[in-house]
Each structure stands twice: as structure tokens, then as C-alpha cells.
PDB file of C-alpha atoms in Angstrom:
ATOM      1  CA  MET A   1      76.012 108.647 158.250  1.00 70.00           C
ATOM      2  CA  MET A   2      78.087 111.369 159.863  1.00 79.00           C
ATOM      3  CA  GLU A   3      78.257 111.362 163.667  1.00 89.00           C
ATOM      4  CA  ARG A   4      76.293 114.272 165.158  1.00 95.00           C
ATOM      5  CA  ILE A   5      78.671 115.921 167.638  1.00 97.00           C
ATOM      6  CA  ALA A   6      77.517 118.865 169.746  1.00 98.00           C
ATOM      7  CA  VAL A   7      79.594 121.140 171.963  1.00 98.00           C
ATOM      8  CA  PHE A   8      78.266 122.376 175.307  1.00 98.00           C
ATOM      9  CA  PRO A   9      80.623 125.213 176.325  1.00 98.00           C
ATOM     10  CA  GLY A  10      80.795 126.956 179.674  1.00 96.00           C
ATOM     11  CA  SER A  11      82.851 127.662 182.753  1.00 95.00           C
ATOM     12  CA  PHE A  12      80.884 125.112 184.834  1.00 96.00           C
ATOM     13  CA  ASP A  13      82.330 126.424 188.089  1.00 95.00           C
ATOM     14  CA  PRO A  14      80.842 124.205 189.458  1.00 95.00           C
ATOM     15  CA  PHE A  15      78.814 121.959 187.144  1.00 96.00           C
ATOM     16  CA  THR A  16      75.218 121.878 188.393  1.00 97.00           C
ATOM     17  CA  VAL A  17      72.159 119.642 188.144  1.00 97.00           C
ATOM     18  CA  GLY A  18      70.822 122.121 185.582  1.00 96.00           C
ATOM     19  CA  HIS A  19      73.883 121.631 183.367  1.00 97.00           C
ATOM     20  CA  GLU A  20      73.541 117.863 183.720  1.00 97.00           C
ATOM     21  CA  GLU A  21      69.891 118.020 182.694  1.00 97.00           C
ATOM     22  CA  ILE A  22      70.740 119.958 179.521  1.00 97.00           C
ATOM     23  CA  VAL A  23      73.393 117.399 178.525  1.00 98.00           C
ATOM     24  CA  ARG A  24      71.207 114.355 179.245  1.00 98.00           C
ATOM     25  CA  ARG A  25      68.351 115.823 177.223  1.00 97.00           C
ATOM     26  CA  ALA A  26      70.730 116.763 174.395  1.00 98.00           C
ATOM     27  CA  LEU A  27      71.863 113.131 174.225  1.00 98.00           C
ATOM     28  CA  LYS A  28      68.416 112.394 172.768  1.00 97.00           C
ATOM     29  CA  LEU A  29      69.308 114.666 169.833  1.00 97.00           C
ATOM     30  CA  PHE A  30      73.022 114.071 169.278  1.00 98.00           C
ATOM     31  CA  ASP A  31      75.370 111.089 169.066  1.00 97.00           C
ATOM     32  CA  LYS A  32      78.079 112.677 171.171  1.00 98.00           C
ATOM     33  CA  ILE A  33      78.309 115.720 173.458  1.00 98.00           C
ATOM     34  CA  ILE A  34      81.625 117.406 174.175  1.00 98.00           C
ATOM     35  CA  ILE A  35      81.446 119.448 177.359  1.00 98.00           C
ATOM     36  CA  ALA A  36      83.946 122.228 176.698  1.00 98.00           C
ATOM     37  CA  VAL A  37      85.266 123.656 179.960  1.00 98.00           C
ATOM     38  CA  GLY A  38      86.347 127.208 179.249  1.00 95.00           C
ATOM     39  CA  ILE A  39      89.638 128.514 180.530  1.00 92.00           C
ATOM     40  CA  ASN A  40      89.416 132.230 181.173  1.00 82.00           C
ATOM     41  CA  PRO A  41      92.654 133.626 182.667  1.00 79.00           C
ATOM     42  CA  GLY A  42      90.899 136.886 183.529  1.00 79.00           C
ATOM     43  CA  LYS A  43      88.266 135.185 185.670  1.00 78.00           C
ATOM     44  CA  ARG A  44      88.840 134.120 189.265  1.00 84.00           C
ATOM     45  CA  GLU A  45      88.137 130.390 189.499  1.00 88.00           C
ATOM     46  CA  PHE A  46      86.329 128.645 192.332  1.00 91.00           C
ATOM     47  CA  LEU A  47      87.545 125.213 191.162  1.00 93.00           C
ATOM     48  CA  SER A  48      90.584 124.563 188.994  1.00 92.00           C
ATOM     49  CA  THR A  49      90.005 123.538 185.391  1.00 93.00           C
ATOM     50  CA  GLU A  50      91.319 120.054 186.207  1.00 94.00           C
ATOM     51  CA  SER A  51      88.892 119.705 189.137  1.00 95.00           C
ATOM     52  CA  ARG A  52      85.927 120.802 187.015  1.00 96.00           C
ATOM     53  CA  ILE A  53      86.856 118.280 184.320  1.00 96.00           C
ATOM     54  CA  LYS A  54      87.181 115.431 186.862  1.00 95.00           C
ATOM     55  CA  LEU A  55      83.828 116.272 188.482  1.00 96.00           C
ATOM     56  CA  ILE A  56      82.028 116.390 185.125  1.00 97.00           C
ATOM     57  CA  GLN A  57      83.638 113.118 184.047  1.00 97.00           C
ATOM     58  CA  LYS A  58      82.392 111.520 187.275  1.00 96.00           C
ATOM     59  CA  ALA A  59      78.890 112.890 186.643  1.00 97.00           C
ATOM     60  CA  PHE A  60      78.819 111.171 183.222  1.00 98.00           C
ATOM     61  CA  SER A  61      80.721 107.999 184.078  1.00 96.00           C
ATOM     62  CA  ASP A  62      77.608 106.047 183.057  1.00 96.00           C
ATOM     63  CA  THR A  63      77.891 106.954 179.354  1.00 96.00           C
ATOM     64  CA  GLY A  64      80.599 106.878 176.725  1.00 96.00           C
ATOM     65  CA  ARG A  65      78.779 109.487 174.648  1.00 98.00           C
ATOM     66  CA  VAL A  66      79.942 112.456 176.727  1.00 98.00           C
ATOM     67  CA  SER A  67      83.515 113.697 176.796  1.00 98.00           C
ATOM     68  CA  VAL A  68      84.990 116.657 178.657  1.00 98.00           C
ATOM     69  CA  GLU A  69      87.733 118.871 177.257  1.00 98.00           C
ATOM     70  CA  PRO A  70      89.311 122.161 178.303  1.00 97.00           C
ATOM     71  CA  TYR A  71      89.398 125.012 175.807  1.00 97.00           C
ATOM     72  CA  SER A  72      90.349 128.643 175.545  1.00 95.00           C
ATOM     73  CA  GLY A  73      89.693 131.209 172.894  1.00 94.00           C
ATOM     74  CA  LEU A  74      86.678 131.301 170.619  1.00 96.00           C
ATOM     75  CA  THR A  75      84.061 128.585 170.884  1.00 97.00           C
ATOM     76  CA  VAL A  76      83.713 128.481 167.087  1.00 97.00           C
ATOM     77  CA  ASP A  77      87.439 127.699 166.800  1.00 98.00           C
ATOM     78  CA  PHE A  78      87.060 124.860 169.312  1.00 98.00           C
ATOM     79  CA  CYS A  79      84.073 123.541 167.351  1.00 98.00           C
ATOM     80  CA  GLN A  80      86.190 123.459 164.196  1.00 97.00           C
ATOM     81  CA  GLN A  81      88.958 121.568 166.060  1.00 97.00           C
ATOM     82  CA  VAL A  82      86.528 118.845 167.211  1.00 97.00           C
ATOM     83  CA  ASN A  83      84.562 118.736 163.934  1.00 96.00           C
ATOM     84  CA  SER A  84      81.283 120.000 165.393  1.00 97.00           C
ATOM     85  CA  HIS A  85      78.834 122.469 163.896  1.00 97.00           C
ATOM     86  CA  ILE A  86      76.429 122.518 166.849  1.00 98.00           C
ATOM     87  CA  ILE A  87      76.650 124.549 170.047  1.00 98.00           C
ATOM     88  CA  ILE A  88      74.219 123.681 172.836  1.00 98.00           C
ATOM     89  CA  ARG A  89      73.087 126.340 175.280  1.00 97.00           C
ATOM     90  CA  GLY A  90      70.692 126.024 178.179  1.00 96.00           C
ATOM     91  CA  LEU A  91      68.108 128.722 178.817  1.00 95.00           C
ATOM     92  CA  ARG A  92      66.689 129.436 182.270  1.00 92.00           C
ATOM     93  CA  THR A  93      65.148 132.872 181.781  1.00 89.00           C
ATOM     94  CA  ALA A  94      64.195 135.445 179.150  1.00 89.00           C
ATOM     95  CA  ALA A  95      67.365 137.350 180.065  1.00 88.00           C
ATOM     96  CA  ASP A  96      69.388 134.218 179.251  1.00 90.00           C
ATOM     97  CA  PHE A  97      67.696 134.103 175.853  1.00 93.00           C
ATOM     98  CA  GLU A  98      68.632 137.681 174.945  1.00 93.00           C
ATOM     99  CA  TYR A  99      72.256 137.138 175.964  1.00 94.00           C
ATOM    100  CA  GLU A 100      72.561 133.727 174.288  1.00 95.00           C
ATOM    101  CA  ARG A 101      70.820 134.928 171.119  1.00 96.00           C
ATOM    102  CA  ALA A 102      73.422 137.661 170.668  1.00 96.00           C
ATOM    103  CA  ILE A 103      76.295 135.223 171.213  1.00 96.00           C
ATOM    104  CA  GLY A 104      74.701 132.670 168.880  1.00 97.00           C
ATOM    105  CA  GLN A 105      74.353 135.284 166.159  1.00 97.00           C
ATOM    106  CA  ALA A 106      77.976 136.387 166.633  1.00 97.00           C
ATOM    107  CA  ASN A 107      79.158 132.767 166.430  1.00 97.00           C
ATOM    108  CA  ARG A 108      77.175 132.262 163.223  1.00 97.00           C
ATOM    109  CA  ALA A 109      78.625 135.477 161.770  1.00 97.00           C
ATOM    110  CA  MET A 110      82.128 134.122 162.463  1.00 97.00           C
ATOM    111  CA  ASP A 111      81.327 130.650 161.098  1.00 97.00           C
ATOM    112  CA  GLY A 112      78.236 130.254 158.919  1.00 97.00           C
ATOM    113  CA  ASP A 113      78.228 126.467 159.494  1.00 96.00           C
ATOM    114  CA  ILE A 114      77.650 126.855 163.247  1.00 97.00           C
ATOM    115  CA  GLU A 115      74.146 126.319 164.613  1.00 97.00           C
ATOM    116  CA  THR A 116      73.186 127.092 168.203  1.00 97.00           C
ATOM    117  CA  VAL A 117      70.565 124.840 169.784  1.00 97.00           C
ATOM    118  CA  PHE A 118      68.740 126.160 172.847  1.00 97.00           C
ATOM    119  CA  ILE A 119      67.338 123.754 175.411  1.00 97.00           C
ATOM    120  CA  LEU A 120      64.983 125.108 178.055  1.00 95.00           C
ATOM    121  CA  THR A 121      65.834 124.211 181.629  1.00 94.00           C
ATOM    122  CA  SER A 122      63.117 122.384 183.553  1.00 94.00           C
ATOM    123  CA  THR A 123      61.133 124.564 185.931  1.00 92.00           C
ATOM    124  CA  GLU A 124      62.606 122.911 189.028  1.00 94.00           C
ATOM    125  CA  HIS A 125      66.141 123.893 187.935  1.00 92.00           C
ATOM    126  CA  THR A 126      65.434 127.427 186.703  1.00 91.00           C
ATOM    127  CA  PHE A 127      66.893 129.062 189.811  1.00 92.00           C
ATOM    128  CA  VAL A 128      70.016 126.872 189.996  1.00 94.00           C
ATOM    129  CA  SER A 129      73.192 128.603 188.855  1.00 94.00           C
ATOM    130  CA  SER A 130      76.885 128.014 189.501  1.00 94.00           C
ATOM    131  CA  THR A 131      76.986 131.340 191.376  1.00 93.00           C
ATOM    132  CA  ILE A 132      74.211 130.274 193.765  1.00 95.00           C
ATOM    133  CA  VAL A 133      75.824 126.861 194.316  1.00 95.00           C
ATOM    134  CA  ARG A 134      79.206 128.510 195.027  1.00 94.00           C
ATOM    135  CA  ASN A 135      77.637 130.928 197.526  1.00 95.00           C
ATOM    136  CA  ILE A 136      75.791 128.171 199.379  1.00 95.00           C
ATOM    137  CA  TYR A 137      78.943 126.036 199.482  1.00 94.00           C
ATOM    138  CA  MET A 138      81.233 128.871 200.592  1.00 92.00           C
ATOM    139  CA  ASN A 139      78.837 129.608 203.451  1.00 95.00           C
ATOM    140  CA  GLY A 140      78.947 126.035 204.717  1.00 93.00           C
ATOM    141  CA  GLY A 141      75.738 124.755 203.113  1.00 94.00           C
ATOM    142  CA  ASP A 142      75.133 121.324 201.633  1.00 94.00           C
ATOM    143  CA  VAL A 143      74.930 121.715 197.853  1.00 95.00           C
ATOM    144  CA  THR A 144      74.384 118.029 197.034  1.00 94.00           C
ATOM    145  CA  LYS A 145      70.808 118.615 195.802  1.00 95.00           C
ATOM    146  CA  PHE A 146      72.121 121.194 193.302  1.00 96.00           C
ATOM    147  CA  LEU A 147      74.810 118.906 191.862  1.00 96.00           C
ATOM    148  CA  PRO A 148      74.512 116.004 189.396  1.00 96.00           C
ATOM    149  CA  GLU A 149      73.289 112.753 190.948  1.00 91.00           C
ATOM    150  CA  ARG A 150      76.771 111.208 191.065  1.00 93.00           C
ATOM    151  CA  LEU A 151      78.308 114.222 192.885  1.00 93.00           C
ATOM    152  CA  THR A 152      78.128 115.467 196.463  1.00 91.00           C
ATOM    153  CA  THR A 153      79.279 118.401 198.557  1.00 90.00           C
ATOM    154  CA  GLU A 154      82.173 116.151 199.624  1.00 91.00           C
ATOM    155  CA  ASP A 155      83.328 115.918 196.008  1.00 91.00           C
ATOM    156  CA  LEU A 156      83.681 119.709 195.913  1.00 90.00           C
ATOM    157  CA  ARG A 157      85.485 119.672 199.274  1.00 87.00           C
ATOM    158  CA  HIS A 158      87.900 117.061 197.909  1.00 85.00           C
ATOM    159  CA  CYS A 159      88.630 119.302 194.906  1.00 82.00           C
ATOM    160  CA  GLU A 160      89.693 122.096 197.241  1.00 64.00           C
ATOM    161  CA  ASP A 161      92.399 119.770 198.583  1.00 53.00           C
ATOM    162  CA  LEU A 162      93.889 119.118 195.130  1.00 44.00           C
TER     163      LEU A 162
END
């Protein structure tokens, strides 16, 4: 039987408890999840790509079924490189759905073998976004409760020193 590999793409700047929840729930559906950390030269980064990868790897150090890789360009091209036909996207709101639906349809138009799987975020994480976490952190707040269980505010502070 062919291994079911799914790609979870995003900027993850930083990776939040909501992102972690989507991946852990997706592990019930797929054999392996590749968290694809997007490199966007036109976007101002909070954390470097290397820091984001290290933090996500720490968050999933308890499983060998999750890997983390940087990528740039089209997600469908990355999926072809890693032999995946599944893209996972998390949905928090109806607005997320409209945006993600359009992207999913564009991806499928580019590669008819690509399927996008939407996973609804749990109610308690609906408001958590990387932007909110960044703003709390940059204003001196403790963001530990918004990060994966294995990460703390100190982990983000350490990344700033890299």
C-alpha cells in the first residue's frame, strides 16, 4: 500500500497551538505530514525560516511521522517534489473558507491530482493566529498558552538571538 503523505503549507511565523492541532488531527488520516515552511522574499519575517523549522521540529519531537521542510514557489510544485497529492488547510472562520476554497481550486486547476483537505479548528483555537501571537509577544506578553505544548515564550526569545 502506498504511503499517504500530506503537505501542510504555511508561513507559520510563528507556529501556533492551532497549527499543531491541525497537524495532530491530520495524523489520524495520513501516514506522514510534511510541514512546508514557505519562504516568501517579499514578506517581512518575524522569525527566520531556520528558526521556524527548529521550533516546529521541537513541537513534534514526539513523533517520526512529521517532517519540516522549507519551500518556495508553488505549493503544487513542492507536492510533486515530495510525492504528495494532498494539501491540508486549517479553517477558523467562514472568511478562511472562501480564501482557501479559491486557492484549493487554483491548485487543482494547476495539478488535477491535488486534493485539498480542510480541517476545522477547534472552537478554543478559532481566535489564535500567528499575527495575534506576534503582537502579544512584541508587546511583552507571555504567548506560551498560544504555542504548541513543547514550546514557550522563551523559545521564541531564544530564536531572536540566533
